[in-house]
Amino acid sequence: MFLLISITILTTPLLADKYFLPFSIIIMLLSFVPFIIRFERRKVAGRELVLLAVLAAIAAVSRVPFASIPSVQPTTFVIIVAALAFGAESGFVVGALAALVSNLFLGQGPWTPWQMYAWGMIGLSAGLLRNTWMMKHKVGKVIFGFITGILFGWVMNLWYFVSLDESITITAIIARYSASLYFDLAHAFSNVFFLIIFADSWLKILQRFRKKYGLLDK
């Protein structure tokens, strides 16, 4: 996720006039598609697919009641705990599906792939870090939730620039990211709240379920 943001912003002055849209989409796909292919090649049982679908549905539906409060929702929290319990690939799938399904209620659009990418990468990152000191302690989870809340907004800001028909300047980039700071912080602090209150109980339930039925434990 950070790679996409960095490369896109640094190359914007050179590519904005003609090539910003295809360039940003190519970068996104290059980091998106390999994980889907890898997951498809795994031998996943039907009940494991059902579990991922249920988690994705929970993440998606939990976003709807909070739609009236910009950037505040438990979706990111659900994606993170799913990744911590079942691994990086599962976290990526839950994140991507959560964006797609929730937008069936809130409205699909060209921004949907960007949300799928951002939430998918949050799930992937949480899964990759699940055996580290950071994710084994509540403080680490909270820090991760805060940072990813900010990064999610930064990725979605890229969609704003893609939609512009005018030249993109560094000044416009700074102005946009400054204007979105309130919403990014709202997302980050909502992640912190849900992780502090619910993370331990959710993880105990999901990990017990995984061990009992041997699901996605590869």
Coordinates of N, CA and C in Angstrom, one line a residue:
M1 N 0.8 -1.2 0.0 CA 0.0 0.0 0.0 C 0.9 1.3 0.0
F2 N 1.9 1.3 0.9 CA 2.7 2.4 1.0 C 3.5 2.6 -0.3
L3 N 3.9 1.5 -0.9 CA 4.6 1.5 -2.2 C 3.8 2.2 -3.3
L4 N 2.5 1.9 -3.4 CA 1.6 2.5 -4.4 C 1.5 4.0 -4.1
I5 N 1.3 4.4 -2.9 CA 1.2 5.8 -2.6 C 2.5 6.6 -3.0
S6 N 3.6 6.0 -2.5 CA 4.9 6.7 -2.8 C 5.2 6.8 -4.3
I7 N 5.1 5.7 -5.0 CA 5.4 5.7 -6.4 C 4.5 6.7 -7.2
T8 N 3.2 6.6 -6.9 CA 2.3 7.5 -7.6 C 2.5 8.9 -7.3
I9 N 2.7 9.3 -6.0 CA 2.9 10.7 -5.7 C 4.2 11.2 -6.3
L10 N 5.3 10.5 -6.2 CA 6.6 10.9 -6.7 C 6.6 11.1 -8.2
T11 N 5.8 10.3 -8.9 CA 5.9 10.4 -10.4 C 4.7 11.2 -11.0
T12 N 3.9 11.7 -10.1 CA 2.8 12.5 -10.6 C 3.2 13.7 -11.5
P13 N 4.1 14.5 -11.1 CA 4.5 15.7 -11.9 C 4.9 15.3 -13.4
L14 N 5.4 14.1 -13.6 CA 5.8 13.6 -14.9 C 4.7 13.0 -15.7
L15 N 3.8 12.3 -15.0 CA 2.8 11.5 -15.6 C 1.4 12.1 -15.6
A16 N 1.2 13.2 -14.9 CA -0.2 13.6 -14.6 C -1.0 14.0 -15.9
D17 N -0.3 14.6 -16.8 CA -1.0 15.2 -18.0 C -1.7 14.1 -18.8
K18 N -1.0 13.0 -19.1 CA -1.5 12.0 -20.0 C -1.6 10.6 -19.4
Y19 N -0.7 10.2 -18.5 CA -0.6 8.8 -18.1 C -0.9 8.5 -16.7
F20 N -1.5 9.5 -15.9 CA -1.7 9.2 -14.5 C -2.7 8.1 -14.3
L21 N -3.8 8.1 -15.0 CA -4.8 7.0 -14.8 C -4.3 5.6 -15.1
P22 N -3.8 5.4 -16.3 CA -3.3 4.0 -16.6 C -2.1 3.6 -15.7
F23 N -1.3 4.6 -15.4 CA -0.1 4.3 -14.5 C -0.5 3.8 -13.1
S24 N -1.4 4.6 -12.5 CA -1.9 4.2 -11.2 C -2.6 2.9 -11.2
I25 N -3.4 2.6 -12.2 CA -4.2 1.4 -12.2 C -3.2 0.2 -12.4
I26 N -2.2 0.4 -13.3 CA -1.2 -0.7 -13.5 C -0.5 -1.0 -12.2
I27 N -0.1 0.0 -11.5 CA 0.6 -0.2 -10.2 C -0.3 -1.0 -9.2
M28 N -1.6 -0.6 -9.2 CA -2.5 -1.2 -8.3 C -2.7 -2.7 -8.6
L29 N -2.9 -3.0 -9.9 CA -3.1 -4.3 -10.4 C -1.9 -5.2 -10.1
L30 N -0.7 -4.6 -10.3 CA 0.5 -5.4 -10.1 C 0.7 -5.9 -8.7
S31 N 0.1 -5.1 -7.8 CA 0.2 -5.5 -6.4 C -1.0 -6.3 -5.9
F32 N -2.1 -6.2 -6.7 CA -3.4 -6.8 -6.4 C -3.5 -8.3 -6.9
V33 N -3.3 -8.4 -8.2 CA -3.5 -9.7 -8.9 C -2.7 -10.9 -8.3
P34 N -1.4 -10.7 -8.0 CA -0.7 -11.9 -7.6 C -1.2 -12.6 -6.4
F35 N -1.8 -11.8 -5.4 CA -2.4 -12.4 -4.2 C -3.6 -13.2 -4.5
I36 N -4.4 -12.7 -5.5 CA -5.6 -13.4 -5.9 C -5.3 -14.7 -6.5
I37 N -4.3 -14.7 -7.4 CA -3.8 -15.9 -8.1 C -3.3 -16.9 -7.1
R38 N -2.5 -16.4 -6.1 CA -2.0 -17.4 -5.1 C -3.1 -18.0 -4.3
F39 N -4.1 -17.2 -3.9 CA -5.2 -17.8 -3.1 C -6.0 -18.8 -3.9
E40 N -6.2 -18.5 -5.2 CA -6.9 -19.4 -6.1 C -6.2 -20.8 -6.2
R41 N -4.9 -20.8 -6.1 CA -4.1 -22.0 -6.3 C -4.1 -22.9 -5.0
R42 N -4.5 -22.3 -3.9 CA -4.6 -23.0 -2.7 C -5.7 -24.0 -2.7
K43 N -5.6 -25.1 -2.0 CA -6.7 -26.1 -1.9 C -7.5 -25.6 -0.7
V44 N -8.6 -24.9 -1.0 CA -9.5 -24.3 0.0 C -10.7 -25.1 0.0
A45 N -11.1 -25.6 1.2 CA -12.3 -26.4 1.3 C -13.5 -25.5 1.2
G46 N -14.7 -26.1 0.9 CA -15.9 -25.3 0.8 C -16.3 -24.6 2.1
R47 N -16.1 -25.3 3.2 CA -16.5 -24.6 4.5 C -15.5 -23.5 4.8
E48 N -14.3 -23.5 4.3 CA -13.4 -22.4 4.5 C -13.8 -21.2 3.6
L49 N -14.3 -21.5 2.4 CA -14.8 -20.4 1.6 C -16.0 -19.8 2.2
V50 N -16.9 -20.6 2.8 CA -18.1 -20.1 3.5 C -17.6 -19.2 4.7
L51 N -16.6 -19.6 5.4 CA -16.2 -18.8 6.6 C -15.7 -17.4 6.1
L52 N -14.9 -17.4 5.0 CA -14.4 -16.1 4.5 C -15.5 -15.3 4.0
A53 N -16.5 -15.9 3.4 CA -17.6 -15.1 2.9 C -18.4 -14.5 4.0
V54 N -18.6 -15.3 5.1 CA -19.3 -14.8 6.3 C -18.5 -13.6 6.9
L55 N -17.2 -13.7 7.0 CA -16.4 -12.6 7.6 C -16.5 -11.4 6.7
A56 N -16.4 -11.6 5.4 CA -16.5 -10.5 4.5 C -17.9 -9.8 4.6
A57 N -18.9 -10.6 4.7 CA -20.3 -10.1 4.8 C -20.4 -9.3 6.1
I58 N -19.8 -9.8 7.2 CA -19.9 -9.0 8.5 C -19.1 -7.7 8.3
A59 N -18.0 -7.8 7.7 CA -17.2 -6.5 7.5 C -17.9 -5.5 6.7
A60 N -18.6 -6.0 5.6 CA -19.4 -5.2 4.7 C -20.6 -4.6 5.4
V61 N -21.4 -5.4 6.0 CA -22.7 -5.0 6.6 C -22.4 -4.0 7.7
S62 N -21.3 -4.3 8.5 CA -21.1 -3.4 9.6 C -20.7 -2.0 9.2
R63 N -20.4 -1.8 7.9 CA -20.1 -0.4 7.4 C -21.4 0.4 7.2
V64 N -22.5 -0.3 6.9 CA -23.7 0.4 6.5 C -24.3 1.2 7.6
P65 N -24.5 0.7 8.9 CA -25.1 1.6 9.9 C -24.3 2.8 10.2
F66 N -23.0 2.8 9.9 CA -22.2 4.0 10.2 C -22.0 4.9 9.0
A67 N -22.8 4.7 8.0 CA -22.6 5.4 6.7 C -22.8 6.9 6.9
S68 N -23.6 7.3 7.9 CA -23.9 8.7 8.2 C -22.8 9.4 8.9
I69 N -21.8 8.6 9.4 CA -20.7 9.2 10.1 C -19.4 9.0 9.3
P70 N -19.0 10.0 8.5 CA -17.9 9.8 7.6 C -16.7 9.2 8.2
S71 N -16.2 8.1 7.5 CA -14.9 7.5 7.9 C -14.9 6.7 9.2
V72 N -16.1 6.7 9.9 CA -16.1 5.9 11.1 C -16.9 4.6 10.8
Q73 N -16.3 3.5 11.0 CA -16.9 2.2 10.7 C -16.0 1.1 11.3
P74 N -16.6 -0.1 11.6 CA -15.8 -1.2 12.1 C -15.3 -2.2 11.1
T75 N -15.4 -1.8 9.8 CA -15.0 -2.7 8.7 C -13.5 -3.0 8.8
T76 N -12.7 -2.0 9.0 CA -11.3 -2.2 9.0 C -10.9 -3.1 10.2
F77 N -11.6 -2.9 11.3 CA -11.3 -3.8 12.5 C -11.6 -5.3 12.2
V78 N -12.7 -5.5 11.5 CA -13.1 -6.9 11.2 C -12.0 -7.5 10.3
I79 N -11.6 -6.7 9.3 CA -10.6 -7.2 8.4 C -9.3 -7.6 9.1
I80 N -8.9 -6.7 10.0 CA -7.6 -6.9 10.7 C -7.7 -8.2 11.6
V81 N -8.8 -8.4 12.4 CA -8.9 -9.6 13.2 C -9.0 -10.8 12.4
A82 N -9.7 -10.7 11.2 CA -9.8 -11.9 10.4 C -8.4 -12.3 9.9
A83 N -7.6 -11.3 9.5 CA -6.2 -11.6 9.0 C -5.3 -12.2 10.1
L84 N -5.5 -11.6 11.4 CA -4.7 -12.1 12.5 C -5.1 -13.6 12.8
A85 N -6.3 -13.9 12.6 CA -6.8 -15.3 13.0 C -6.5 -16.3 11.9
F86 N -6.6 -15.9 10.6 CA -6.6 -16.8 9.5 C -5.4 -16.6 8.5
G87 N -4.7 -15.5 8.6 CA -3.5 -15.3 7.8 C -3.7 -14.2 6.7
A88 N -2.6 -14.0 6.0 CA -2.5 -12.8 5.1 C -3.4 -13.0 3.9
E89 N -3.4 -14.1 3.3 CA -4.2 -14.3 2.1 C -5.7 -14.2 2.4
S90 N -6.1 -14.8 3.6 CA -7.5 -14.7 4.0 C -7.9 -13.2 4.3
G91 N -7.0 -12.5 4.9 CA -7.2 -11.1 5.3 C -7.4 -10.3 4.0
F92 N -6.6 -10.6 3.0 CA -6.7 -9.9 1.7 C -8.0 -10.1 1.1
V93 N -8.5 -11.4 1.0 CA -9.7 -11.7 0.4 C -10.9 -11.1 1.2
V94 N -10.9 -11.1 2.5 CA -12.0 -10.5 3.3 C -12.0 -9.0 3.0
G95 N -10.9 -8.4 3.0 CA -10.8 -6.9 2.8 C -11.4 -6.5 1.4
A96 N -10.9 -7.2 0.4 CA -11.4 -6.9 -1.0 C -12.9 -7.2 -1.1
L97 N -13.4 -8.3 -0.6 CA -14.8 -8.6 -0.7 C -15.6 -7.7 0.1
A98 N -15.1 -7.2 1.2 CA -15.9 -6.3 2.1 C -16.2 -5.0 1.3
A99 N -15.2 -4.5 0.6 CA -15.4 -3.3 -0.1 C -16.5 -3.5 -1.2
L100 N -16.3 -4.6 -2.0 CA -17.2 -4.9 -3.1 C -18.7 -5.0 -2.6
V101 N -18.9 -5.8 -1.5 CA -20.2 -6.1 -1.0 C -20.8 -4.9 -0.4
S102 N -20.1 -4.2 0.4 CA -20.7 -3.0 1.1 C -21.1 -1.9 0.1
N103 N -20.4 -1.8 -1.0 CA -20.8 -0.9 -2.0 C -22.1 -1.3 -2.8
L104 N -22.5 -2.5 -2.6 CA -23.8 -2.9 -3.1 C -24.9 -2.1 -2.4
F105 N -24.7 -1.7 -1.2 CA -25.6 -1.0 -0.4 C -25.3 0.5 -0.5
L106 N -24.1 0.9 -0.5 CA -23.7 2.3 -0.4 C -23.4 2.9 -1.8
G107 N -23.3 2.1 -2.8 CA -23.1 2.6 -4.2 C -21.8 2.2 -4.8
Q108 N -21.9 1.5 -5.9 CA -20.7 1.1 -6.6 C -20.2 2.3 -7.5
G109 N -19.0 2.3 -7.9 CA -18.5 3.3 -8.7 C -17.0 3.0 -9.1
P110 N -16.4 3.9 -9.8 CA -15.0 3.7 -10.1 C -14.0 3.7 -8.9
W111 N -14.5 4.1 -7.8 CA -13.7 4.1 -6.6 C -13.7 2.7 -5.9
T112 N -14.6 1.8 -6.3 CA -14.6 0.5 -5.7 C -13.3 -0.2 -5.7
P113 N -12.7 -0.3 -6.9 CA -11.4 -1.1 -7.0 C -10.4 -0.5 -6.0
W114 N -10.4 0.8 -5.8 CA -9.4 1.4 -4.9 C -9.7 1.0 -3.5
Q115 N -11.0 1.0 -3.1 CA -11.3 0.5 -1.8 C -11.0 -1.0 -1.6
M116 N -11.2 -1.8 -2.6 CA -10.9 -3.2 -2.6 C -9.4 -3.3 -2.3
Y117 N -8.6 -2.6 -3.1 CA -7.2 -2.6 -2.9 C -6.7 -2.2 -1.5
A118 N -7.2 -1.1 -1.1 CA -6.8 -0.5 0.2 C -7.2 -1.5 1.4
W119 N -8.4 -2.0 1.4 CA -8.8 -2.9 2.5 C -8.1 -4.2 2.3
G120 N -7.9 -4.7 1.1 CA -7.2 -5.9 0.9 C -5.8 -5.9 1.4
M121 N -5.1 -4.8 1.1 CA -3.7 -4.6 1.6 C -3.6 -4.5 3.1
I122 N -4.7 -3.9 3.7 CA -4.7 -3.8 5.2 C -4.8 -5.3 5.7
G123 N -5.7 -6.1 5.2 CA -5.8 -7.5 5.6 C -4.5 -8.2 5.3
L124 N -3.9 -8.0 4.2 CA -2.6 -8.7 3.9 C -1.5 -8.3 4.8
S125 N -1.4 -7.0 5.1 CA -0.3 -6.6 6.0 C -0.5 -7.1 7.4
A126 N -1.8 -7.1 7.9 CA -2.1 -7.6 9.2 C -1.7 -9.1 9.3
G127 N -2.0 -9.8 8.3 CA -1.7 -11.3 8.3 C -0.3 -11.5 8.2
L128 N 0.5 -10.8 7.5 CA 1.9 -11.0 7.4 C 2.6 -10.6 8.7
L129 N 2.0 -9.8 9.5 CA 2.6 -9.3 10.8 C 2.0 -10.1 12.0
R130 N 1.2 -11.0 11.7 CA 0.4 -11.6 12.9 C 1.3 -12.4 13.9
N131 N 2.4 -12.9 13.4 CA 3.3 -13.6 14.4 C 4.4 -12.7 14.9
T132 N 4.4 -11.4 14.7 CA 5.4 -10.5 15.2 C 5.0 -10.0 16.6
W133 N 6.0 -9.4 17.2 CA 5.7 -8.8 18.6 C 4.6 -7.8 18.5
M134 N 4.6 -7.0 17.4 CA 3.6 -5.9 17.3 C 2.2 -6.4 17.4
M135 N 1.9 -7.4 16.6 CA 0.5 -7.9 16.6 C 0.1 -8.9 17.7
K136 N 1.1 -9.2 18.5 CA 0.8 -10.1 19.6 C 0.4 -9.3 20.9
H137 N 0.6 -8.0 20.8 CA 0.3 -7.1 21.9 C -0.8 -6.1 21.5
K138 N -1.6 -5.7 22.5 CA -2.7 -4.8 22.1 C -2.2 -3.4 21.7
V139 N -1.1 -3.0 22.3 CA -0.5 -1.7 21.9 C -0.1 -1.7 20.4
G140 N 0.5 -2.8 20.0 CA 0.9 -3.0 18.6 C -0.2 -3.0 17.7
K141 N -1.3 -3.7 18.0 CA -2.5 -3.7 17.2 C -3.1 -2.3 17.1
V142 N -3.1 -1.6 18.1 CA -3.7 -0.3 18.1 C -2.9 0.6 17.2
I143 N -1.6 0.6 17.3 CA -0.7 1.4 16.4 C -0.9 1.0 15.0
F144 N -1.0 -0.3 14.7 CA -1.3 -0.7 13.3 C -2.6 -0.2 12.8
G145 N -3.6 -0.3 13.7 CA -4.9 0.2 13.3 C -4.9 1.7 13.0
F146 N -4.2 2.4 13.8 CA -4.2 3.9 13.6 C -3.5 4.2 12.3
I147 N -2.3 3.6 12.0 CA -1.5 3.8 10.8 C -2.3 3.5 9.6
T148 N -2.9 2.3 9.6 CA -3.6 1.8 8.4 C -4.9 2.7 8.1
G149 N -5.5 3.2 9.2 CA -6.6 4.1 9.0 C -6.2 5.4 8.2
I150 N -5.0 5.9 8.5 CA -4.4 7.0 7.8 C -4.1 6.6 6.3
L151 N -3.4 5.5 6.2 CA -3.0 5.1 4.8 C -4.2 4.7 3.9
F152 N -5.3 4.2 4.5 CA -6.5 4.0 3.7 C -6.9 5.3 3.1
G153 N -7.0 6.3 3.8 CA -7.4 7.6 3.3 C -6.4 8.1 2.2
W154 N -5.2 7.9 2.4 CA -4.2 8.3 1.4 C -4.4 7.6 0.1
V155 N -4.6 6.3 0.2 CA -4.9 5.6 -1.1 C -6.1 6.1 -1.8
M156 N -7.2 6.3 -1.0 CA -8.4 6.8 -1.6 C -8.3 8.2 -2.2
N157 N -7.4 9.0 -1.6 CA -7.1 10.3 -2.2 C -6.6 10.2 -3.6
L158 N -5.9 9.1 -3.9 CA -5.4 8.9 -5.3 C -6.5 8.8 -6.3
W159 N -7.6 8.2 -5.8 CA -8.8 8.2 -6.7 C -9.3 9.6 -7.1
Y160 N -9.2 10.5 -6.2 CA -9.6 11.9 -6.5 C -8.8 12.5 -7.6
F161 N -7.5 12.2 -7.6 CA -6.6 12.8 -8.6 C -6.8 12.1 -9.9
V162 N -7.1 10.8 -9.9 CA -7.4 10.1 -11.1 C -8.6 10.7 -11.8
S163 N -9.6 11.1 -11.0 CA -10.9 11.6 -11.6 C -10.8 13.0 -12.1
L164 N -9.7 13.7 -11.9 CA -9.5 15.1 -12.3 C -9.2 15.1 -13.8
D165 N -9.7 16.1 -14.5 CA -9.4 16.3 -15.9 C -8.3 17.4 -16.1
E166 N -7.9 18.0 -15.0 CA -6.9 19.0 -15.1 C -5.6 18.5 -14.7
S167 N -4.6 19.4 -14.9 CA -3.2 19.0 -14.5 C -3.1 18.9 -13.0
I168 N -2.3 17.9 -12.5 CA -2.2 17.7 -11.1 C -0.8 18.3 -10.7
T169 N -0.8 19.1 -9.6 CA 0.4 19.7 -9.1 C 0.7 19.3 -7.7
I170 N 1.9 19.5 -7.3 CA 2.2 19.2 -5.9 C 1.4 20.0 -4.9
T171 N 1.1 21.2 -5.3 CA 0.2 22.1 -4.5 C -1.1 21.5 -4.3
A172 N -1.7 20.9 -5.4 CA -3.0 20.3 -5.3 C -3.0 19.1 -4.4
I173 N -1.9 18.3 -4.5 CA -1.7 17.1 -3.7 C -1.7 17.4 -2.2
I174 N -0.9 18.4 -1.9 CA -0.8 18.8 -0.5 C -2.1 19.3 0.0
A175 N -2.8 20.1 -0.8 CA -4.1 20.6 -0.4 C -5.1 19.5 -0.1
R176 N -5.1 18.6 -1.0 CA -6.1 17.4 -0.9 C -5.8 16.6 0.3
Y177 N -4.6 16.3 0.6 CA -4.2 15.5 1.7 C -4.4 16.2 3.0
S178 N -4.3 17.5 3.0 CA -4.6 18.3 4.2 C -6.0 18.4 4.5
A179 N -6.9 18.5 3.4 CA -8.3 18.6 3.6 C -8.9 17.2 4.1
S180 N -8.2 16.1 3.7 CA -8.8 14.8 4.1 C -8.3 14.4 5.5
L181 N -7.4 15.2 6.1 CA -6.8 14.8 7.4 C -7.9 14.5 8.5
Y182 N -8.9 15.3 8.6 CA -10.0 15.0 9.5 C -10.6 13.7 9.4
F183 N -10.9 13.3 8.1 CA -11.6 12.0 7.8 C -10.6 10.9 8.1
D184 N -9.3 11.1 7.7 CA -8.3 10.0 7.9 C -8.2 9.8 9.4
L185 N -8.1 10.8 10.2 CA -8.0 10.7 11.7 C -9.3 10.0 12.3
A186 N -10.4 10.4 11.7 CA -11.7 9.7 12.2 C -11.6 8.2 12.0
H187 N -11.1 7.8 10.8 CA -11.0 6.4 10.5 C -10.0 5.7 11.4
A188 N -8.8 6.4 11.6 CA -7.8 5.9 12.4 C -8.2 5.7 13.9
F189 N -8.9 6.7 14.4 CA -9.3 6.6 15.8 C -10.5 5.6 16.0
S190 N -11.3 5.5 15.0 CA -12.4 4.4 15.1 C -11.7 3.0 15.1
N191 N -10.7 2.8 14.3 CA -9.9 1.6 14.4 C -9.4 1.3 15.8
V192 N -8.8 2.4 16.3 CA -8.2 2.2 17.7 C -9.3 1.9 18.7
F193 N -10.5 2.5 18.6 CA -11.6 2.2 19.5 C -12.0 0.7 19.4
F194 N -12.3 0.3 18.2 CA -12.8 -1.1 18.0 C -11.7 -2.1 18.4
L195 N -10.5 -1.8 18.1 CA -9.4 -2.8 18.5 C -9.2 -2.9 20.0
I196 N -9.3 -1.8 20.7 CA -9.2 -1.8 22.1 C -10.3 -2.5 22.8
I197 N -11.5 -2.3 22.3 CA -12.7 -2.8 23.0 C -13.0 -4.3 22.6
F198 N -12.8 -4.6 21.3 CA -13.3 -5.9 20.8 C -12.2 -6.9 20.3
A199 N -11.0 -6.4 20.1 CA -10.0 -7.3 19.4 C -9.8 -8.6 20.2
D200 N -9.5 -8.6 21.5 CA -9.2 -9.8 22.2 C -10.3 -10.8 22.1
S201 N -11.5 -10.4 22.4 CA -12.7 -11.3 22.4 C -12.9 -11.9 21.0
W202 N -12.8 -11.1 19.9 CA -13.0 -11.6 18.6 C -11.9 -12.6 18.2
L203 N -10.7 -12.3 18.6 CA -9.6 -13.2 18.2 C -9.7 -14.5 18.9
K204 N -10.1 -14.5 20.2 CA -10.3 -15.8 20.9 C -11.3 -16.6 20.2
I205 N -12.4 -16.0 19.8 CA -13.5 -16.8 19.2 C -13.0 -17.3 17.8
L206 N -12.4 -16.5 17.0 CA -12.0 -16.9 15.7 C -10.8 -18.0 15.7
Q207 N -9.9 -17.8 16.6 CA -8.8 -18.7 16.8 C -9.3 -20.1 17.3
R208 N -10.2 -20.0 18.2 CA -10.8 -21.3 18.7 C -11.6 -22.0 17.6
F209 N -12.3 -21.3 16.8 CA -13.0 -21.8 15.7 C -12.0 -22.4 14.7
R210 N -10.9 -21.8 14.4 CA -9.9 -22.3 13.5 C -9.3 -23.6 14.0
K211 N -8.9 -23.6 15.2 CA -8.3 -24.8 15.8 C -9.2 -26.0 15.9
K212 N -10.5 -25.7 16.3 CA -11.4 -26.8 16.4 C -11.8 -27.5 15.1
Y213 N -11.9 -26.7 14.1 CA -12.3 -27.3 12.8 C -11.2 -27.4 11.8
G214 N -10.0 -26.9 12.1 CA -8.8 -27.0 11.3 C -9.0 -26.1 10.0
L215 N -9.5 -24.9 10.1 CA -9.8 -24.1 9.0 C -8.7 -23.1 8.7
L216 N -8.3 -23.1 7.4 CA -7.3 -22.1 6.9 C -6.1 -22.0 7.8
D217 N -5.7 -23.2 8.3 CA -4.5 -23.2 9.2 C -3.4 -23.9 8.4
K218 N -2.9 -23.2 7.3 CA -1.9 -23.8 6.4 C -0.7 -22.8 6.4

